[in-house]
Coordinates of C-alpha atoms in Angstrom, one line a residue:
Chain T
M1 CA -1.4 29.0 15.2
K2 CA -1.4 25.2 15.3
L3 CA 1.4 24.6 12.8
E4 CA 0.9 20.8 12.7
T5 CA -2.6 21.2 11.2
L6 CA -1.2 23.1 8.1
T7 CA -0.4 21.6 4.7
I8 CA 3.0 21.2 3.1
H9 CA 2.4 24.2 0.8
E10 CA 1.3 26.4 3.7
I11 CA 4.3 25.5 5.8
V12 CA 6.8 26.1 2.9
D13 CA 5.3 29.6 2.4
L14 CA 5.9 30.4 6.1
L15 CA 9.4 29.0 5.9
K16 CA 10.2 31.0 2.8
N17 CA 9.0 34.2 4.5
K18 CA 11.1 33.3 7.6
E19 CA 7.9 33.5 9.7
I20 CA 8.8 30.2 11.3
S21 CA 12.0 28.1 11.7
Y22 CA 12.6 24.5 10.6
S23 CA 12.9 23.6 14.3
E24 CA 9.4 24.9 14.9
V25 CA 8.1 22.8 12.0
V26 CA 9.6 19.6 13.2
D27 CA 8.7 20.3 16.9
S28 CA 5.0 20.8 15.9
V29 CA 4.7 17.2 14.7
L30 CA 7.2 15.7 17.2
K31 CA 5.0 17.2 19.9
Q32 CA 2.0 15.4 18.4
I33 CA 3.9 12.2 18.2
E34 CA 5.1 12.4 21.8
G35 CA 1.6 13.2 23.0
Q36 CA -0.5 11.0 20.8
N37 CA 1.4 8.1 19.3
E38 CA 0.9 5.9 22.3
K39 CA -2.8 6.4 21.9
Y40 CA -3.1 6.0 18.1
G41 CA -0.1 3.7 17.4
A42 CA 0.6 5.2 14.0
Y43 CA 4.4 4.8 14.3
L44 CA 6.5 1.8 14.9
Y45 CA 9.7 3.7 15.1
T46 CA 10.6 7.4 15.3
D47 CA 13.9 9.3 15.5
P48 CA 13.1 12.6 17.3
D49 CA 16.7 13.4 18.1
G50 CA 17.9 12.9 14.5
V51 CA 15.0 14.9 13.2
R52 CA 15.7 17.8 15.6
E53 CA 19.3 17.8 14.7
Q54 CA 18.5 18.0 10.9
A55 CA 16.1 20.9 11.5
K56 CA 18.6 22.8 13.7
A57 CA 21.3 22.4 11.0
L58 CA 19.0 24.0 8.5
D59 CA 18.2 26.8 10.9
D60 CA 21.9 27.4 11.7
K61 CA 22.7 27.6 8.0
G62 CA 19.7 30.0 7.5
V63 CA 18.7 28.4 4.2
T64 CA 15.5 29.2 2.5
P65 CA 13.5 26.2 1.2
Q66 CA 15.0 25.0 -2.1
N67 CA 11.8 23.2 -3.2
P68 CA 8.3 22.5 -1.8
L69 CA 9.3 19.5 0.3
Y70 CA 12.4 21.1 1.8
G71 CA 12.6 20.7 5.6
I72 CA 9.1 19.2 5.8
P73 CA 8.9 16.2 8.1
Y74 CA 7.1 13.0 6.9
G75 CA 6.4 9.4 7.7
L76 CA 7.3 6.3 5.8
K77 CA 5.4 3.0 5.8
D78 CA 7.6 0.3 7.4
N79 CA 8.1 -1.6 4.1
F80 CA 10.5 1.0 2.6
C81 CA 14.2 0.4 3.1
T82 CA 16.2 3.2 4.7
D83 CA 19.8 2.5 5.9
H84 CA 19.5 4.4 9.2
M85 CA 16.3 2.9 10.6
P86 CA 14.9 -0.6 11.1
M87 CA 12.5 -2.0 8.6
T88 CA 10.1 -4.7 10.0
C89 CA 7.2 -4.8 7.5
A90 CA 5.3 -5.2 10.9
S91 CA 6.5 -8.8 11.0
K92 CA 8.3 -10.8 13.6
M93 CA 10.2 -12.2 10.5
L94 CA 12.0 -8.8 10.1
E95 CA 11.9 -7.6 13.8
N96 CA 15.7 -6.9 13.9
F97 CA 16.3 -6.2 10.2
R98 CA 18.4 -3.1 9.3
P99 CA 18.4 -2.5 5.6
P100 CA 21.8 -2.0 4.1
Y101 CA 20.5 0.4 1.3
N102 CA 17.8 2.9 0.6
A103 CA 14.5 2.7 -1.4
T104 CA 14.6 5.0 -4.4
A105 CA 11.4 6.8 -3.3
Y106 CA 13.0 7.6 0.0
E107 CA 16.2 8.8 -1.8
S108 CA 14.1 11.1 -4.0
I109 CA 12.5 12.8 -1.0
K110 CA 15.8 13.0 0.8
N111 CA 17.3 14.7 -2.2
A112 CA 14.4 17.2 -2.1
G113 CA 15.3 18.0 1.5
G114 CA 12.5 16.0 3.2
I115 CA 13.0 15.0 6.9
L116 CA 12.0 11.5 7.8
L117 CA 10.2 11.2 11.2
G118 CA 10.0 7.5 11.4
K119 CA 8.4 4.3 10.1
T120 CA 4.6 3.8 10.3
N121 CA 2.6 0.7 11.3
M122 CA 1.0 -1.5 8.6
D123 CA -0.5 -4.9 8.1
E124 CA 2.2 -7.6 8.2
F125 CA 3.9 -7.5 4.8
A126 CA 1.0 -5.2 3.7
M127 CA -1.4 -8.2 3.8
G128 CA -4.6 -6.9 5.3
S129 CA -7.1 -4.1 5.2
S130 CA -7.1 -2.8 8.8
T131 CA -3.5 -2.7 10.1
E132 CA -4.6 -5.4 12.6
T133 CA -2.3 -8.1 11.2
S134 CA 0.7 -6.0 12.5
Y135 CA 2.9 -8.2 14.8
F136 CA 3.7 -5.2 16.9
K137 CA 0.8 -2.9 17.6
V138 CA -2.8 -1.9 16.9
T139 CA -3.3 1.4 15.1
K140 CA -6.5 3.3 15.9
N141 CA -8.5 5.6 13.8
P142 CA -8.0 9.3 14.8
W143 CA -11.7 9.9 14.1
D144 CA -12.8 7.2 16.5
L145 CA -10.5 5.2 18.8
T146 CA -12.7 2.2 18.6
K147 CA -12.4 1.9 14.8
V148 CA -9.6 0.7 12.5
P149 CA -7.6 3.2 10.4
G150 CA -7.9 0.9 7.4
G151 CA -5.0 -0.8 5.8
S152 CA -2.5 -1.9 4.9
S153 CA -1.0 1.7 5.1
G154 CA -3.1 2.4 8.2
G155 CA -0.2 3.9 10.2
S156 CA 0.7 6.3 7.3
A157 CA -2.9 7.5 7.0
A158 CA -3.5 7.8 10.8
A159 CA -0.2 9.8 11.2
V160 CA -1.3 12.4 8.7
A161 CA -4.9 12.5 10.0
A162 CA -3.7 13.0 13.6
N163 CA -1.1 15.7 12.5
M164 CA 1.8 13.5 13.4
A165 CA 3.3 14.1 9.9
Y166 CA 2.7 16.6 7.2
Y167 CA 2.5 13.7 4.7
S168 CA 3.5 10.1 4.4
L169 CA 4.2 7.5 1.8
G170 CA 2.3 4.2 1.6
T171 CA 2.1 1.3 -0.8
D172 CA -1.1 0.2 -2.6
T173 CA -1.5 -3.4 -3.9
G174 CA -5.3 -3.6 -3.8
G175 CA -6.3 -0.4 -2.1
S176 CA -3.8 0.0 0.7
I177 CA -3.3 3.7 0.2
R178 CA -6.8 4.6 -0.8
Q179 CA -8.9 2.6 1.7
P180 CA -7.1 4.0 4.8
S181 CA -7.2 7.5 3.3
S182 CA -11.0 7.0 2.9
F183 CA -11.3 5.8 6.6
C184 CA -9.1 8.7 7.9
A185 CA -10.2 11.6 5.6
T186 CA -6.8 12.0 4.0
V187 CA -5.9 12.2 0.3
G188 CA -4.3 9.1 -1.0
L189 CA -3.1 8.4 -4.6
K190 CA -2.1 5.1 -6.2
P191 CA -0.2 6.3 -9.3
T192 CA 0.0 4.3 -12.5
Y193 CA 1.9 1.1 -12.2
G194 CA 5.6 1.9 -13.0
L195 CA 5.4 5.6 -12.4
V196 CA 7.1 5.4 -9.0
S197 CA 10.1 3.1 -8.4
R198 CA 9.5 0.1 -6.3
Y199 CA 13.2 -0.4 -5.6
G200 CA 13.8 -0.9 -1.9
V201 CA 10.1 -1.5 -1.2
T202 CA 9.3 -4.9 0.1
A203 CA 7.5 -6.9 -2.6
F204 CA 4.0 -8.3 -1.9
A205 CA 2.3 -8.8 -5.3
S206 CA 4.8 -7.5 -7.8
S207 CA 2.5 -6.9 -10.7
F208 CA 0.2 -4.7 -8.5
D209 CA 2.4 -3.0 -5.9
Q210 CA 2.8 0.8 -6.3
V211 CA 4.1 3.5 -4.1
G212 CA 2.1 6.7 -3.5
P213 CA 1.5 9.7 -1.3
I214 CA -0.9 10.3 1.6
T215 CA -1.5 14.0 2.2
K216 CA -3.9 16.5 3.6
D217 CA -5.0 18.0 0.3
I218 CA -4.6 17.7 -3.5
T219 CA -1.9 20.3 -3.9
D220 CA 0.3 18.4 -1.4
C221 CA -0.5 15.2 -3.3
A222 CA 0.8 16.7 -6.5
L223 CA 3.9 18.1 -4.8
V224 CA 4.9 14.7 -3.3
L225 CA 4.2 13.0 -6.6
N226 CA 6.5 15.5 -8.3
A227 CA 9.3 14.3 -6.0
I228 CA 8.8 10.5 -6.3
A229 CA 7.6 9.9 -9.9
G230 CA 10.3 9.2 -12.4
H231 CA 12.5 6.6 -14.0
D232 CA 14.8 4.4 -12.0
A233 CA 17.2 2.1 -13.6
K234 CA 17.1 -0.1 -10.5
D235 CA 13.5 -1.1 -11.1
T236 CA 13.0 -2.9 -14.4
T237 CA 9.3 -2.1 -14.4
S238 CA 10.0 1.7 -13.9
L239 CA 8.6 3.7 -16.8
N240 CA 11.1 5.9 -18.7
L241 CA 9.1 9.1 -19.2
D242 CA 9.9 12.8 -19.0
K243 CA 9.4 14.4 -15.6
K244 CA 6.2 16.3 -15.1
D245 CA 5.1 19.1 -12.8
Y246 CA 1.8 17.8 -11.5
T247 CA 0.8 21.1 -9.9
Q248 CA 0.4 22.6 -13.4
C249 CA -2.9 20.8 -13.9
L250 CA -4.4 22.2 -10.7
T251 CA -6.9 24.6 -12.2
K252 CA -10.5 24.8 -11.1
D253 CA -11.8 24.8 -14.7
I254 CA -13.3 21.4 -15.5
K255 CA -16.0 22.5 -17.9
G256 CA -16.8 19.7 -20.2
L257 CA -14.8 17.1 -18.3
K258 CA -16.6 13.7 -18.7
V259 CA -17.2 12.1 -15.3
G260 CA -18.3 8.5 -15.6
I261 CA -20.6 6.8 -13.1
C262 CA -20.7 3.0 -13.1
D263 CA -23.4 1.0 -11.3
S264 CA -20.9 -1.8 -10.6
F265 CA -19.4 0.5 -8.0
M266 CA -22.7 1.3 -6.4
G267 CA -23.9 -2.2 -5.2
D268 CA -26.6 -3.1 -2.8
N269 CA -24.1 -3.3 0.1
L270 CA -23.2 0.4 -0.2
Q271 CA -23.8 2.2 3.1
P272 CA -26.7 4.6 2.4
E273 CA -24.8 7.7 3.7
I274 CA -22.0 6.9 1.3
R275 CA -24.5 6.6 -1.6
A276 CA -25.9 10.0 -0.5
A277 CA -22.4 11.6 -0.3
I278 CA -21.5 10.2 -3.8
D279 CA -24.8 11.6 -5.2
A280 CA -24.0 15.0 -3.6
A281 CA -20.5 14.8 -5.1
I282 CA -22.0 14.2 -8.6
E283 CA -24.1 17.3 -8.1
V284 CA -20.9 19.3 -7.2
Y285 CA -19.3 18.1 -10.5
R286 CA -22.4 19.0 -12.5
D287 CA -22.4 22.5 -10.9
L288 CA -18.8 22.9 -11.9
G289 CA -19.7 22.2 -15.5
A290 CA -18.6 18.6 -15.8
E291 CA -20.7 16.2 -17.9
I292 CA -22.0 13.2 -16.0
V293 CA -21.8 10.1 -18.1
P294 CA -23.3 6.7 -17.1
V295 CA -20.9 4.0 -18.1
C296 CA -21.1 0.2 -17.6
A297 CA -18.8 -2.6 -16.9
Q298 CA -19.5 -6.3 -17.6
F299 CA -16.9 -8.1 -15.6
L300 CA -16.1 -5.9 -12.6
D301 CA -18.0 -8.2 -10.2
H302 CA -15.2 -10.7 -10.7
A303 CA -12.4 -8.3 -10.0
L304 CA -12.0 -9.1 -6.4
A305 CA -11.8 -12.8 -7.0
A306 CA -9.3 -12.4 -9.7
Y307 CA -7.3 -10.0 -7.5
Y308 CA -7.1 -12.4 -4.6
I309 CA -6.0 -15.3 -6.8
I310 CA -3.3 -13.3 -8.6
S311 CA -2.0 -11.3 -5.6
S312 CA -1.8 -14.4 -3.4
A313 CA 0.0 -16.3 -6.1
E314 CA 2.6 -13.5 -6.5
A315 CA 2.8 -13.2 -2.7
S316 CA 3.5 -16.9 -2.2
T317 CA 6.4 -16.5 -4.6
N318 CA 7.7 -13.3 -3.0
M319 CA 7.5 -14.7 0.5
S320 CA 9.7 -17.7 -0.3
R321 CA 12.8 -15.5 0.3
Y322 CA 12.2 -15.5 4.0
D323 CA 14.1 -18.7 4.9
G324 CA 16.2 -17.6 7.9
V325 CA 19.4 -17.9 5.9
R326 CA 20.6 -14.4 4.8
Y327 CA 18.6 -12.0 7.0
G328 CA 15.5 -11.9 9.2
Y329 CA 14.3 -14.3 11.9
R330 CA 15.8 -17.7 12.3
A331 CA 14.2 -20.3 14.7
E332 CA 16.4 -21.5 17.6
D333 CA 16.1 -25.2 17.8
Y334 CA 16.4 -27.3 14.7
N335 CA 18.3 -30.5 13.6
D336 CA 18.6 -29.9 9.9
L337 CA 18.1 -27.4 7.1
E338 CA 14.5 -28.4 6.4
E339 CA 13.5 -28.1 10.0
M340 CA 15.2 -24.8 10.2
Y341 CA 13.1 -23.5 7.2
N342 CA 9.9 -25.0 8.7
K343 CA 10.3 -23.6 12.1
T344 CA 11.6 -20.2 10.9
R345 CA 8.7 -19.6 8.6
S346 CA 6.1 -21.0 10.9
E347 CA 7.2 -18.9 13.9
G348 CA 8.2 -15.8 11.9
F349 CA 5.0 -15.3 9.8
G350 CA 1.6 -14.4 11.2
L351 CA -1.6 -16.2 10.3
E352 CA -2.7 -13.9 7.5
V353 CA 0.6 -14.1 5.7
K354 CA 0.5 -17.9 6.0
R355 CA -3.1 -17.9 4.6
R356 CA -1.9 -15.9 1.5
I357 CA 1.1 -18.2 1.0
I358 CA -1.0 -21.3 1.1
L359 CA -3.8 -19.8 -1.0
G360 CA -1.3 -18.6 -3.5
S361 CA 0.5 -21.9 -3.7
Y362 CA -2.8 -23.7 -4.0
V363 CA -4.0 -21.6 -7.0
L364 CA -0.6 -22.2 -8.7
S365 CA -0.4 -25.9 -8.0
S366 CA -0.8 -28.5 -10.7
G367 CA -4.4 -29.5 -11.1
Y368 CA -5.6 -26.1 -10.0
Y369 CA -3.4 -23.7 -12.0
D370 CA -5.8 -23.6 -15.0
A371 CA -9.0 -23.2 -12.9
Y372 CA -7.5 -20.4 -10.8
Y373 CA -4.3 -18.6 -11.7
N374 CA -4.5 -19.0 -15.4
K375 CA -8.2 -18.3 -15.4
A376 CA -7.7 -15.1 -13.3
T377 CA -5.1 -13.8 -15.7
R378 CA -7.7 -14.1 -18.5
V379 CA -10.3 -12.3 -16.4
R380 CA -7.7 -9.6 -15.8
T381 CA -7.7 -9.1 -19.6
M382 CA -11.5 -8.8 -19.6
I383 CA -11.5 -6.3 -16.8
R384 CA -8.8 -4.2 -18.7
E385 CA -11.1 -4.3 -21.8
D386 CA -14.0 -3.2 -19.6
F387 CA -12.0 -0.2 -18.4
N388 CA -10.8 0.7 -21.9
R389 CA -14.5 0.7 -23.0
M390 CA -15.5 2.9 -20.1
F391 CA -12.7 5.4 -20.7
D392 CA -13.7 5.6 -24.3
S393 CA -16.7 7.6 -23.1
C394 CA -15.4 9.3 -20.0
D395 CA -12.3 11.0 -18.7
V396 CA -12.5 9.9 -15.1
L397 CA -14.6 7.5 -13.1
L398 CA -16.2 8.7 -9.9
T399 CA -16.9 5.9 -7.3
P400 CA -17.0 5.5 -3.6
T401 CA -13.6 4.3 -2.2
T402 CA -15.2 1.8 0.1
A403 CA -18.7 0.4 0.6
N404 CA -18.6 1.2 4.4
T405 CA -17.0 3.7 6.6
A406 CA -14.3 2.5 9.1
F407 CA -15.4 -0.7 10.9
G408 CA -14.7 -1.6 14.5
L409 CA -11.4 -2.9 15.8
G410 CA -11.6 -6.7 15.9
E411 CA -14.9 -6.7 13.9
R412 CA -13.6 -8.5 10.9
T413 CA -10.4 -10.3 12.2
D414 CA -12.2 -13.6 12.6
D415 CA -13.7 -13.5 9.1
P416 CA -10.9 -13.2 6.5
L417 CA -13.4 -13.2 3.5
A418 CA -15.3 -10.3 5.0
M419 CA -12.0 -8.5 5.4
Y420 CA -11.1 -9.2 1.8
L421 CA -14.5 -7.8 0.6
T422 CA -13.5 -4.4 2.1
D423 CA -11.3 -3.9 -1.0
V424 CA -14.0 -4.5 -3.6
Y425 CA -13.9 -0.9 -5.1
T426 CA -10.2 -0.4 -4.9
V427 CA -8.7 -3.6 -6.5
P428 CA -9.8 -2.8 -10.1
A429 CA -7.3 0.0 -10.4
N430 CA -4.5 -2.4 -9.4
I431 CA -5.7 -5.0 -11.8
V432 CA -5.5 -2.6 -14.7
G433 CA -2.5 -0.7 -13.4
A434 CA -4.4 2.6 -13.7
P435 CA -4.1 5.6 -11.3
A436 CA -6.8 6.2 -8.6
L437 CA -7.2 8.7 -5.8
S438 CA -9.3 8.8 -2.7
M439 CA -10.3 12.1 -1.1
P440 CA -12.8 13.0 1.6
C441 CA -16.3 13.8 0.5
G442 CA -18.4 13.6 3.6
F443 CA -19.0 12.1 7.0
D444 CA -21.5 9.5 8.2
K445 CA -23.9 10.0 11.1
N446 CA -21.2 8.9 13.6
G447 CA -18.8 11.4 12.2
L448 CA -16.7 8.9 10.3
P449 CA -15.1 10.0 7.0
I450 CA -16.4 9.0 3.6
G451 CA -14.0 8.7 0.7
L452 CA -14.6 9.5 -3.0
Q453 CA -12.5 7.6 -5.5
L454 CA -11.4 9.1 -8.9
M455 CA -9.9 6.7 -11.4
G456 CA -8.5 7.5 -14.8
P457 CA -6.8 5.7 -17.7
V458 CA -3.1 4.7 -17.4
L459 CA -0.8 7.8 -17.0
C460 CA -3.7 10.2 -16.6
E461 CA -2.7 11.4 -13.1
E462 CA -3.2 15.0 -14.3
T463 CA -6.8 14.4 -15.2
I464 CA -7.5 12.9 -11.8
L465 CA -5.7 15.6 -9.9
K466 CA -7.5 18.3 -11.9
A467 CA -10.9 16.8 -11.2
A468 CA -10.0 16.3 -7.5
F469 CA -8.7 19.8 -7.1
A470 CA -11.9 21.2 -8.6
F471 CA -14.0 19.2 -6.1
E472 CA -11.7 20.2 -3.2
S473 CA -11.9 23.9 -4.1
A474 CA -15.7 23.7 -4.1
T475 CA -16.1 21.8 -0.7
D476 CA -14.5 22.0 2.8
F477 CA -14.4 18.3 3.7
H478 CA -10.5 18.3 3.6
T479 CA -10.4 21.1 6.2
Q480 CA -12.2 19.0 8.9
Q481 CA -10.0 17.8 11.8
P482 CA -10.6 14.9 14.1
K483 CA -11.0 15.8 17.8
I484 CA -7.6 15.1 19.3
D485 CA -6.8 16.5 22.7
Chain H
M1 CA -14.5 -26.6 -5.4
S2 CA -13.3 -27.0 -1.9
I3 CA -10.1 -27.7 0.0
S4 CA -9.6 -30.6 2.5
K5 CA -7.5 -30.6 5.6
E6 CA -5.1 -33.0 3.9
Q7 CA -4.7 -30.8 0.8
A8 CA -4.1 -27.7 3.0
S9 CA -1.5 -29.6 5.1
Y10 CA 0.2 -30.8 1.9
I11 CA 0.4 -27.3 0.5
A12 CA 1.6 -26.0 3.8
E13 CA 4.4 -28.6 3.8
L14 CA 5.4 -27.6 0.2
T15 CA 5.6 -23.9 1.4
R16 CA 7.6 -24.9 4.5
L17 CA 4.9 -23.9 6.9
E18 CA 3.6 -25.9 9.8
L19 CA 0.0 -25.4 10.9
K20 CA -0.6 -25.9 14.6
E21 CA -3.0 -28.7 15.4
N22 CA -5.3 -26.3 17.3
E23 CA -5.5 -23.8 14.4
I24 CA -5.8 -26.1 11.4
E25 CA -9.6 -26.7 11.5
G26 CA -10.4 -23.0 11.5
F27 CA -7.7 -22.2 9.0
V28 CA -9.0 -24.8 6.5
A29 CA -12.6 -23.6 7.0
D30 CA -11.6 -20.0 6.3
L31 CA -9.5 -21.1 3.3
D32 CA -12.4 -23.1 2.0
K33 CA -14.7 -20.1 2.1
I34 CA -12.2 -18.0 0.3
I35 CA -11.6 -20.6 -2.4
N36 CA -15.4 -21.0 -2.9
Y37 CA -15.6 -17.2 -3.3
V38 CA -12.7 -16.9 -5.8
D39 CA -14.1 -19.9 -7.7
T40 CA -16.9 -17.6 -9.0
I41 CA -14.5 -16.5 -11.8
N42 CA -15.2 -19.9 -13.3
Q43 CA -18.7 -18.8 -14.2
L44 CA -17.0 -16.6 -16.9
D45 CA -16.4 -17.9 -20.4
T46 CA -12.7 -17.0 -21.2
T47 CA -12.5 -18.9 -24.5
D48 CA -10.2 -17.0 -26.9
V49 CA -9.3 -14.4 -24.1
E50 CA -5.5 -13.8 -23.8
T51 CA -3.9 -13.9 -20.4
T52 CA -2.5 -10.7 -18.7
E53 CA 0.3 -11.5 -16.4
H54 CA 1.5 -7.9 -16.3
I55 CA 0.0 -4.7 -17.5
L56 CA 3.2 -3.4 -19.0
D57 CA 4.8 -4.8 -22.1
L58 CA 7.7 -6.4 -20.2
K59 CA 11.0 -6.5 -21.9
N60 CA 14.4 -7.6 -20.8
V61 CA 16.3 -4.6 -19.5
T62 CA 20.0 -4.8 -20.1
R63 CA 22.9 -2.5 -19.4
E64 CA 26.6 -2.3 -20.1
D65 CA 28.6 -4.5 -17.7
V66 CA 30.4 -1.7 -15.9
V67 CA 32.1 -2.0 -12.6
A68 CA 30.3 0.1 -9.9
P69 CA 30.5 0.3 -6.2
S70 CA 28.6 -2.3 -4.3
L71 CA 27.9 -3.2 -0.7
S72 CA 30.8 -4.3 1.5
I73 CA 30.8 -7.9 2.8
E74 CA 30.2 -6.5 6.3
E75 CA 27.1 -4.7 5.1
V76 CA 25.8 -7.7 3.3
L77 CA 26.4 -10.0 6.2
K78 CA 25.2 -7.7 9.0
N79 CA 21.7 -9.1 9.1
A80 CA 22.8 -12.8 8.8
P81 CA 21.4 -15.0 11.6
E82 CA 24.7 -16.9 11.5
Q83 CA 27.9 -16.4 9.6
E84 CA 31.3 -17.8 9.3
M85 CA 34.4 -16.9 7.2
N86 CA 32.4 -14.2 5.2
C87 CA 29.7 -16.7 4.4
F88 CA 26.1 -17.3 5.5
K89 CA 26.1 -20.3 7.8
V90 CA 23.4 -23.0 7.5
P91 CA 23.1 -26.5 9.0
R92 CA 25.1 -29.2 7.2
V93 CA 23.3 -30.4 4.1
L94 CA 25.6 -33.1 2.8
E95 CA 27.0 -35.8 5.1

């Protein structure tokens, strides 16, 4: 049995029945990492000795799993603080940074008994859609080594797809969990803004950033969400709600569920095979007894523009903390404070980060503030109203996650606007703060995965998970494995 | 709307970034394309539309001022590029 190909819930059952040991579980993924990470570049840092020690201690104690994540090894995107590993955000700026404290999401999984394998590659400070802006390494798509894994949580998705982790956490500001999940055939959820604490997660665009799971199936997604969702006094935007068990909604009965289809998500640029896969998914839902409802949006075509204005404005503010004073990179030769700032930031940040800072400062600058930032916040209101109207007549929206399957390494690096356009179907969920999930729903003629996105109203994670679980139970796309030697 | 090389250099200066002479042309051309794209939102009439800075109804979050453990000075300073006498050290600002 290839343990590493199993899901969290399958592994936990084997652990409970004492059919396998904790050491066998961690060895299964460590063996994959040792054999494949050089090829795929999913991880920036791993701690195999620490991981083996933790598993051995559990075996020596002979404990049975206390909960569904107990003893299960996972990967963390390298923008989460953990006090025993470096955190680089894939930037030269934080190359030697060691966080003095832990992110709350990491603490929650630690308390649930999870074993952290290491930190995964990403676009620098999460700014990118292909993981190619990483200062350290290129991550390759496990389904095709010549393609990108998507981004910015590309390392987290590739690690799960290549069985180098049972699951991982990513962050999603404009699609950074869902788009790589679509490209790598994993399940990725961006929860409602405020559902998961952002404490200890490096800020990119604070009104959009959200932490979420990348898993192999929907049950695992619900299990990880159970562990990380919840109020945190250390994050002032954290919602104070009762804890839920998201596995409770995983029933296959979706009779009467209203699934909305919106033309704004099915533009002319949509790859024909993706359109066909979405049409087929609609038929699956119809067969399951769901009601297919056409809905329409008026302003969605402007979502991407509004997103890049607001997210860059917020990023330019967040990036001002990297000044070479308290932590991070500091340039070597300077004569005064100003030169120290200039050289530190110019040498420490990569080109894409500089582009966002300058774009963000431009749209906030006097003379342009009204035409860009202020205007975009009004468009954000109009898009929210659009979604409110759509969710008046449907329970979930079904859309493609991306307009194209994974593109070639280097194909869009010289054209930043083309790279930004990759996020066109994922940014709306961040603009309105609503939950959205990507799951595999097919493959194109070259065998590259196609992602289906389900969006719901704010705090309707259960509706999405239920709809996703029904689709997954009726199809076998999630069981497909990339060819890895 | 478009951005000139001078404007881009000015904004770069404000954000404490220096653009290399050999990268500035391409950088400004890309930025100009992006700005022209995002400018499309100005086709929309937003008269009487309120702004949304944040999707949550943000309120000040306060708590009792209770003494609790915090990081040690060593922990706080361990990532400092330069330090002296338990302080972050920077170049002289005042003569």
